[in-house]
Coordinates of C-alpha atoms (C1' of nucleotides) in Angstrom, one line a residue:
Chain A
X29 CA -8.5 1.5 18.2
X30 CA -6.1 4.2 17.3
X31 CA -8.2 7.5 17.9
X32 CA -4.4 9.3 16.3
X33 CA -3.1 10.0 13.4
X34 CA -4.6 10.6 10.2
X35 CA -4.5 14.3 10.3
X36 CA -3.0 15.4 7.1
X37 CA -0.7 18.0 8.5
X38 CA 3.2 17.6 8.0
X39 CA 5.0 14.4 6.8
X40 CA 4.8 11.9 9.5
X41 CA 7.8 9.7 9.6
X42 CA 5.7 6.5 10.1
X43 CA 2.9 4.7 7.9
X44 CA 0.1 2.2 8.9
X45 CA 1.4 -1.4 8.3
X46 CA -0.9 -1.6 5.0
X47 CA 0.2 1.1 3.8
X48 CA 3.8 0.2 4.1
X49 CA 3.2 -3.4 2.7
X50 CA 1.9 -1.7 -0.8
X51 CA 4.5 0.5 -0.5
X52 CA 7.1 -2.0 -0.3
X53 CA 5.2 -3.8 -3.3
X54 CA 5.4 -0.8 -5.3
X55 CA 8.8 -0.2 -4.5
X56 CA 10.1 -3.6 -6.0
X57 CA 7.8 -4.3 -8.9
X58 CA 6.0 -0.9 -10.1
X59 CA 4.4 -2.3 -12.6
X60 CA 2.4 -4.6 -10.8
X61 CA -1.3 -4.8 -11.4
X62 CA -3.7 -3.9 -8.5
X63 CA -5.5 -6.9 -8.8
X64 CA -1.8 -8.5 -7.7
X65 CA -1.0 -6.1 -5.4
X66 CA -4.5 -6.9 -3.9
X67 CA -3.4 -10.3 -2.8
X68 CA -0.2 -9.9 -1.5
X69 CA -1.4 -7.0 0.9
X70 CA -4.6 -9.2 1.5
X71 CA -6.9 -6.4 0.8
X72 CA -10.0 -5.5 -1.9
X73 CA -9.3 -4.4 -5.3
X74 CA -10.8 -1.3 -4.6
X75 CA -9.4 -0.5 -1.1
X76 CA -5.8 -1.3 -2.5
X77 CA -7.0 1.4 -5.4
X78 CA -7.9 3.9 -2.8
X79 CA -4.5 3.5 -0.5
X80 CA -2.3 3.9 -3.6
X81 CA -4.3 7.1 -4.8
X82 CA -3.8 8.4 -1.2
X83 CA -0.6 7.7 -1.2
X84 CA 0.5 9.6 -4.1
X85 CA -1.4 12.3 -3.3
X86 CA 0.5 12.4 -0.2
X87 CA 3.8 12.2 -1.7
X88 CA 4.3 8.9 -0.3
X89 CA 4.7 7.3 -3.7
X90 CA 6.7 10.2 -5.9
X91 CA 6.6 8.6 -9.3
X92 CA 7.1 5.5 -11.3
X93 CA 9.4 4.7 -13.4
X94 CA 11.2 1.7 -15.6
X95 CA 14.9 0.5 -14.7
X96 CA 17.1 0.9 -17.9
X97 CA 20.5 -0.7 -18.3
X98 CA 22.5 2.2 -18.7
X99 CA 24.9 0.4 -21.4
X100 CA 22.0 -0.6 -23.4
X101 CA 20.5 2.7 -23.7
X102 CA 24.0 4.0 -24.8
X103 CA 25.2 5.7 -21.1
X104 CA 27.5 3.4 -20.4
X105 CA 30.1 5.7 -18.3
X106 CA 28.4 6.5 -14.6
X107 CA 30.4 8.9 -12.8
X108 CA 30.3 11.1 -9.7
X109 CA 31.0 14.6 -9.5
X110 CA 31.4 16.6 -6.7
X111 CA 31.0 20.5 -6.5
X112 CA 32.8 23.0 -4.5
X113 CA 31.7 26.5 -5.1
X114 CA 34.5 29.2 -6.5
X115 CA 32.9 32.1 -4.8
X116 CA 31.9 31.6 -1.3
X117 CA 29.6 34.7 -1.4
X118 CA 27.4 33.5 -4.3
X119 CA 24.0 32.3 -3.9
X120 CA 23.6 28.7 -3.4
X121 CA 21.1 27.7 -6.3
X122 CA 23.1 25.2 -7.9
X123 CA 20.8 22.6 -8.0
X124 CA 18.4 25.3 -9.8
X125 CA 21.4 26.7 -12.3
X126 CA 22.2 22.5 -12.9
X127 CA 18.5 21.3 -13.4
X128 CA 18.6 21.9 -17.3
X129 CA 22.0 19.4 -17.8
X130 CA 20.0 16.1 -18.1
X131 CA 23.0 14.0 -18.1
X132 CA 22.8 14.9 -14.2
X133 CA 20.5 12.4 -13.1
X134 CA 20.3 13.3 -9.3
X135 CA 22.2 15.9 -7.3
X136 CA 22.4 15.6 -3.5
X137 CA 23.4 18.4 -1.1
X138 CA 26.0 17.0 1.3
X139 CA 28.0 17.9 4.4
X140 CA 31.5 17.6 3.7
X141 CA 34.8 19.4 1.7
X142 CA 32.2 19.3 -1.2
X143 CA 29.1 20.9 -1.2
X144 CA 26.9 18.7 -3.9
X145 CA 27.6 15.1 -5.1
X146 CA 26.2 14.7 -8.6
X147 CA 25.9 10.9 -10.3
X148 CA 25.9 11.7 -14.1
X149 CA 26.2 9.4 -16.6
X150 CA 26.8 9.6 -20.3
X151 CA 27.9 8.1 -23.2
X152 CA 31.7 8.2 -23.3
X153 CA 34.8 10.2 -22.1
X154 CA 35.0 13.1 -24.4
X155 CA 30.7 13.6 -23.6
X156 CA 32.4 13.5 -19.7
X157 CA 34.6 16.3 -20.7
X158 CA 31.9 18.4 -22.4
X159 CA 29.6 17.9 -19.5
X160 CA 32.1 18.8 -16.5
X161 CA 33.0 21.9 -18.7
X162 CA 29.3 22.9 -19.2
X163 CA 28.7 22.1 -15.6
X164 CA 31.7 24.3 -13.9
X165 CA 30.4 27.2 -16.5
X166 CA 26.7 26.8 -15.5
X167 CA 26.9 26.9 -11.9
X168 CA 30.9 28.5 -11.7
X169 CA 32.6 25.6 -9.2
X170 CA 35.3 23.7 -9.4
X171 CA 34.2 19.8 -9.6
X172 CA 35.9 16.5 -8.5
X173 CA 34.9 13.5 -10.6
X174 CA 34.8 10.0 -9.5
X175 CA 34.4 7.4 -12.5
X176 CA 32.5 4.7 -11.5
X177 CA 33.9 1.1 -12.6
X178 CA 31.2 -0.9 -12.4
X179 CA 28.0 -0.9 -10.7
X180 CA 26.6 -4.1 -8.6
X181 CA 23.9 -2.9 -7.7
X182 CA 21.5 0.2 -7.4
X183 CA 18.4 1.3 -6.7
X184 CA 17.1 -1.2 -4.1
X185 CA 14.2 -1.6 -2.7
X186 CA 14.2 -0.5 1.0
X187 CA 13.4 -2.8 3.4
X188 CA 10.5 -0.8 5.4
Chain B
X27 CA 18.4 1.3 -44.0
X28 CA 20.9 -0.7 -41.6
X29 CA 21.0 -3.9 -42.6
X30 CA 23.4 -4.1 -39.7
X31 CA 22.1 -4.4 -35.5
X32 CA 19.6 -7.0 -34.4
X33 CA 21.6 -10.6 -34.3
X34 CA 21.5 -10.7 -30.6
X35 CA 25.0 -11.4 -29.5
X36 CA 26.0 -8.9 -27.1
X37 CA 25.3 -5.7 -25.8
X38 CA 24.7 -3.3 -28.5
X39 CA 25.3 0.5 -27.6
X40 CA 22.2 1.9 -29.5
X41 CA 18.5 1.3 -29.7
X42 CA 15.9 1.8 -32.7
X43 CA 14.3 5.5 -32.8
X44 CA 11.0 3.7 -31.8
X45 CA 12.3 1.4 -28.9
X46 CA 14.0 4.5 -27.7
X47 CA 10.8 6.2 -27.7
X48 CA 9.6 3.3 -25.5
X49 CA 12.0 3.5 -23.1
X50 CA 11.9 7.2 -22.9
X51 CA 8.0 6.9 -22.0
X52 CA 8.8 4.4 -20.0
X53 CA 11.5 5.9 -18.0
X54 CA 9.3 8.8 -17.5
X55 CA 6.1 7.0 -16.5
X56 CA 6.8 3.3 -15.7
X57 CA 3.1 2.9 -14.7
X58 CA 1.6 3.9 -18.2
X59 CA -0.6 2.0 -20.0
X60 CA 0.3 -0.3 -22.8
X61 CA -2.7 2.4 -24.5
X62 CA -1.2 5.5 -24.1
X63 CA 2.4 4.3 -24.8
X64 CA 1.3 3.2 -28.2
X65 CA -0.1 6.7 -28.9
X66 CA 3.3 8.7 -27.6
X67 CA 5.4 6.8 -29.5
X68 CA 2.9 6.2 -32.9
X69 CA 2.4 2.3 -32.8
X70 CA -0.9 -0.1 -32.6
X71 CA -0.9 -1.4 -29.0
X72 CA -0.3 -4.6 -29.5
X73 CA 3.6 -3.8 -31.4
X74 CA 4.0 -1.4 -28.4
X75 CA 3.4 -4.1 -26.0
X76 CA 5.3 -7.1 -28.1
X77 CA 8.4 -4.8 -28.5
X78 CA 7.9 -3.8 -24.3
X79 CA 8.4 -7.6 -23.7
X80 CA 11.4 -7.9 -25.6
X81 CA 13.1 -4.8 -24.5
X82 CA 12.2 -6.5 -20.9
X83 CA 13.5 -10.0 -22.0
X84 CA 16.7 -8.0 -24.0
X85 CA 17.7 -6.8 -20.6
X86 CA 17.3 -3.5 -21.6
X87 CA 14.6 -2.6 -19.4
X88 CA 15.7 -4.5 -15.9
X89 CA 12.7 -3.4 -13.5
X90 CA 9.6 -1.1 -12.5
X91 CA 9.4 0.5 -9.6
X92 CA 7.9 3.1 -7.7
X93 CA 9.8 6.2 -5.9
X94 CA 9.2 6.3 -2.6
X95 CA 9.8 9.9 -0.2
X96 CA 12.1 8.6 2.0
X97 CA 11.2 11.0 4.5
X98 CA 8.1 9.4 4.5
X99 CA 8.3 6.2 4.8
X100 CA 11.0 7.0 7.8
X101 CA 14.1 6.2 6.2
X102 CA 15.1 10.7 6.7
X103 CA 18.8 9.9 6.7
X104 CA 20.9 9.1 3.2
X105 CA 24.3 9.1 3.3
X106 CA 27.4 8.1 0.6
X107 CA 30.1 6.0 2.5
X108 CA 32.7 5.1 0.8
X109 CA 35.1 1.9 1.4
X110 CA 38.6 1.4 1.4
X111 CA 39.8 -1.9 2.0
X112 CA 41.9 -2.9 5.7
X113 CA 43.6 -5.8 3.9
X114 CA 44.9 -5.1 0.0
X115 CA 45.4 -8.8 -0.3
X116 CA 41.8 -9.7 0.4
X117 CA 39.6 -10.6 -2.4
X118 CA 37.6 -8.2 -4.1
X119 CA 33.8 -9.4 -2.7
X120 CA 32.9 -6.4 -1.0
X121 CA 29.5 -6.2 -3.1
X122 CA 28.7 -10.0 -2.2
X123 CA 29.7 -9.5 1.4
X124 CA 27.1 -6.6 1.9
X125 CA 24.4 -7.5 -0.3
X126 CA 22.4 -8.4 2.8
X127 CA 22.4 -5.7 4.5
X128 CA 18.9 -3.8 2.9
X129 CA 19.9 -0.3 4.2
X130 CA 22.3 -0.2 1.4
X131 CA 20.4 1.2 -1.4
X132 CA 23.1 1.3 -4.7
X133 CA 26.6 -0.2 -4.7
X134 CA 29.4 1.4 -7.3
X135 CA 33.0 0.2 -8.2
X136 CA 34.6 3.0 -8.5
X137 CA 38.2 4.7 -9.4
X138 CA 39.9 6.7 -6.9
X139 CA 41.0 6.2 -3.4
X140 CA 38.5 4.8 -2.7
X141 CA 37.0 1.2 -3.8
X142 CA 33.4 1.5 -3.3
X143 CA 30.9 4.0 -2.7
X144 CA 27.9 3.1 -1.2
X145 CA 24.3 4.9 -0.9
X146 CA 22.4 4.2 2.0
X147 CA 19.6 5.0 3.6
X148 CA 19.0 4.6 7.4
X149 CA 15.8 6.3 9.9
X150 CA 18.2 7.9 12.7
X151 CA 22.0 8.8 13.0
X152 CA 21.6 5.7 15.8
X153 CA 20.8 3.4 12.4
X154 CA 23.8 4.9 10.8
X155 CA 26.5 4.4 13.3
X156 CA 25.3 0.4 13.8
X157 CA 24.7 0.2 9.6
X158 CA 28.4 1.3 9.5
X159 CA 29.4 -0.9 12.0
X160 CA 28.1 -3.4 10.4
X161 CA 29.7 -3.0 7.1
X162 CA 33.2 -2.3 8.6
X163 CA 32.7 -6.1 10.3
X164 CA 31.2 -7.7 7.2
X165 CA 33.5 -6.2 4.6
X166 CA 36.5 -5.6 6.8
X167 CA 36.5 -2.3 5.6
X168 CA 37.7 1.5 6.8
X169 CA 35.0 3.6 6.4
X170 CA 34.3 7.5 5.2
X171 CA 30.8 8.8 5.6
X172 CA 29.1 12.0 3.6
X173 CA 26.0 12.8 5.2
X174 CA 23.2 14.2 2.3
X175 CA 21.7 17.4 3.5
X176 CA 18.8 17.4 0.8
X177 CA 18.0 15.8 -2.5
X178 CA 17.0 18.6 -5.2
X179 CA 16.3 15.3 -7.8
X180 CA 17.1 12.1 -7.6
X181 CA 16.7 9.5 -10.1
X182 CA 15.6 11.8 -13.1
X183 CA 15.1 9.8 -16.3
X184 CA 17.6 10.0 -18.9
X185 CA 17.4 12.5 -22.0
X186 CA 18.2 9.8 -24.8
Chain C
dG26 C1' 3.1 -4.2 -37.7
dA27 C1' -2.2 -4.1 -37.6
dT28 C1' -6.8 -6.0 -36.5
dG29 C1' -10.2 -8.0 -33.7
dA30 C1' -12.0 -10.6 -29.8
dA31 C1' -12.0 -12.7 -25.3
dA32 C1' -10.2 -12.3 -20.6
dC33 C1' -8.9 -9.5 -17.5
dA34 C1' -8.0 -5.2 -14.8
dC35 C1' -9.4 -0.7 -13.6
dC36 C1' -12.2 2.6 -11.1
dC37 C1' -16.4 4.8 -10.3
dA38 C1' -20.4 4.3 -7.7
dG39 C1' -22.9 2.9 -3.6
dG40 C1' -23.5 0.4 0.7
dA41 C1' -21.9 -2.3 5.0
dG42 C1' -19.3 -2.7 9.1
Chain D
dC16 C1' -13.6 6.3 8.5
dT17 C1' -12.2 2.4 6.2
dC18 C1' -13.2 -1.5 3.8
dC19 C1' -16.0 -4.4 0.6
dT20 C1' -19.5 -5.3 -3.5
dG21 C1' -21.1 -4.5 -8.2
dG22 C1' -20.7 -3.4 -13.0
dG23 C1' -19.6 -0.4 -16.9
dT24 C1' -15.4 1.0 -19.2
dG25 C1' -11.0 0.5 -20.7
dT26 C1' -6.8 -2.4 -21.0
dT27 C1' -4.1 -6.4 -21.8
dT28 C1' -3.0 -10.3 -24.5
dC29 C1' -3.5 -13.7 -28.0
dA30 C1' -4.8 -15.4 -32.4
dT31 C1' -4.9 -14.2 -37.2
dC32 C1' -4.0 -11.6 -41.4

DNA sequence: GATGAAACACCCAGGAG
DNA sequence: CTCCTGGGTGTTTCATC
């Protein structure tokens, strides 16, 4: 049975069904032991071990992380800012120029009027102010900024 | 000092210096041992892991999970759509109404034109045009989709 | 918050299908 | 090549101080 795959050459866009099982596992409760993960995938101890090592290596599996609850930790305003380049003849290493900013928790390239969508958050209007200011001067564009309101939920687990 | 802090009513805006620390680790590296988290931060192991449990049951820490390339695991196409109600009068239960559907990753409220802004993650522009469909139907919603070209980060923890 | 001890999980071998 | 078996090592978790 299945003579293909396997050969570690490019990402392929599909995974073996055990693989996506502990994937899916992983995805929803990270911290779950292997012994767990074990049973739900109805595998070894040891060959679960082995699939999740493989599977970071492979950059299946990029990290792991806790949830925090942004209000608790003292972020409590979330908000969206889009950038739109002043000079159309720079060089587009914004995401490079913005990486230092840790407020900016991820930055997506997009098609659209805009040419990145940022989701920042921090911990009140005038730290808002500050960090669109330090923004615009870091990577010189002009920004929109979306406040979010309230957030019912994020970070899902894909379905796979 | 601070006699102040700790009767739990409520959420409060600011952690301890050490549960901070925890949740910093933590955010970086949800997969660390209960070991080596007690040596970053300075504690025995056993206060690491009894203050760990209530930062869990606090709410403060909500979930583990693992990140997962979406390229990999054949979900290549993320997308922001954003939702502006067909119907003024209807009741606001957008978040309810499409909390089935799995594609949708992260749901925010947000100020603007637009209600809600949605980030979803589909395997084919096929998946996207019948995922939008089926939000328009369930939400009775008008739709405006920003495809993401790339994802420099995504998900970075916070600085704290 | 620290210590110690028992139960448990991890993870390296090596071997079987 | 992938999966399972074993056992030493390290981790979790609970009682106690």
């Amino acid at each position: 049975m299945s003579t293909v795959s396997a050969s570690g050459s490019g990402p392929q866009s599909s995974l073996e069904p055990l693989d996506t099982a502990i994937v899916r596992e992983l995805a929803k409760d990270g911290r779950c032991s292997f012994t767990d993960l074990a049973e739900r995938v109805g595998l070894s101890v040891s060959a679960v071990h082995q699939r999740v090592r493989r599977l970071e290596q492979r950059g299946v599996i990029t990290r792991y992380s806790a949830h925090l609850d942004a209000e608790s930790v003292g972020l409590p305003l979330t908000a969206f800012i889009s950038l739109t380049p002043i000079d159309p003849a720079a060089p587009d290493d914004y995401p490079q120029r913005l990486k230092g900013i840790h407020e900016i928790e991820s930055c997506y390239s997009v098609a659209g009027e805009e040419s990145y969508i940022l989701l920042v958050r921090v911990a009140s209007p005038a730290a808002l102010e500050d960090l669109l200011r330090r923004i615009r001067e870091a990577a010189k564009v002009s920004t929109r900024t979306t406040v979010v309101l309230s957030t019912p939920y994020e970070g899902r687990a894909p379905a796979l």
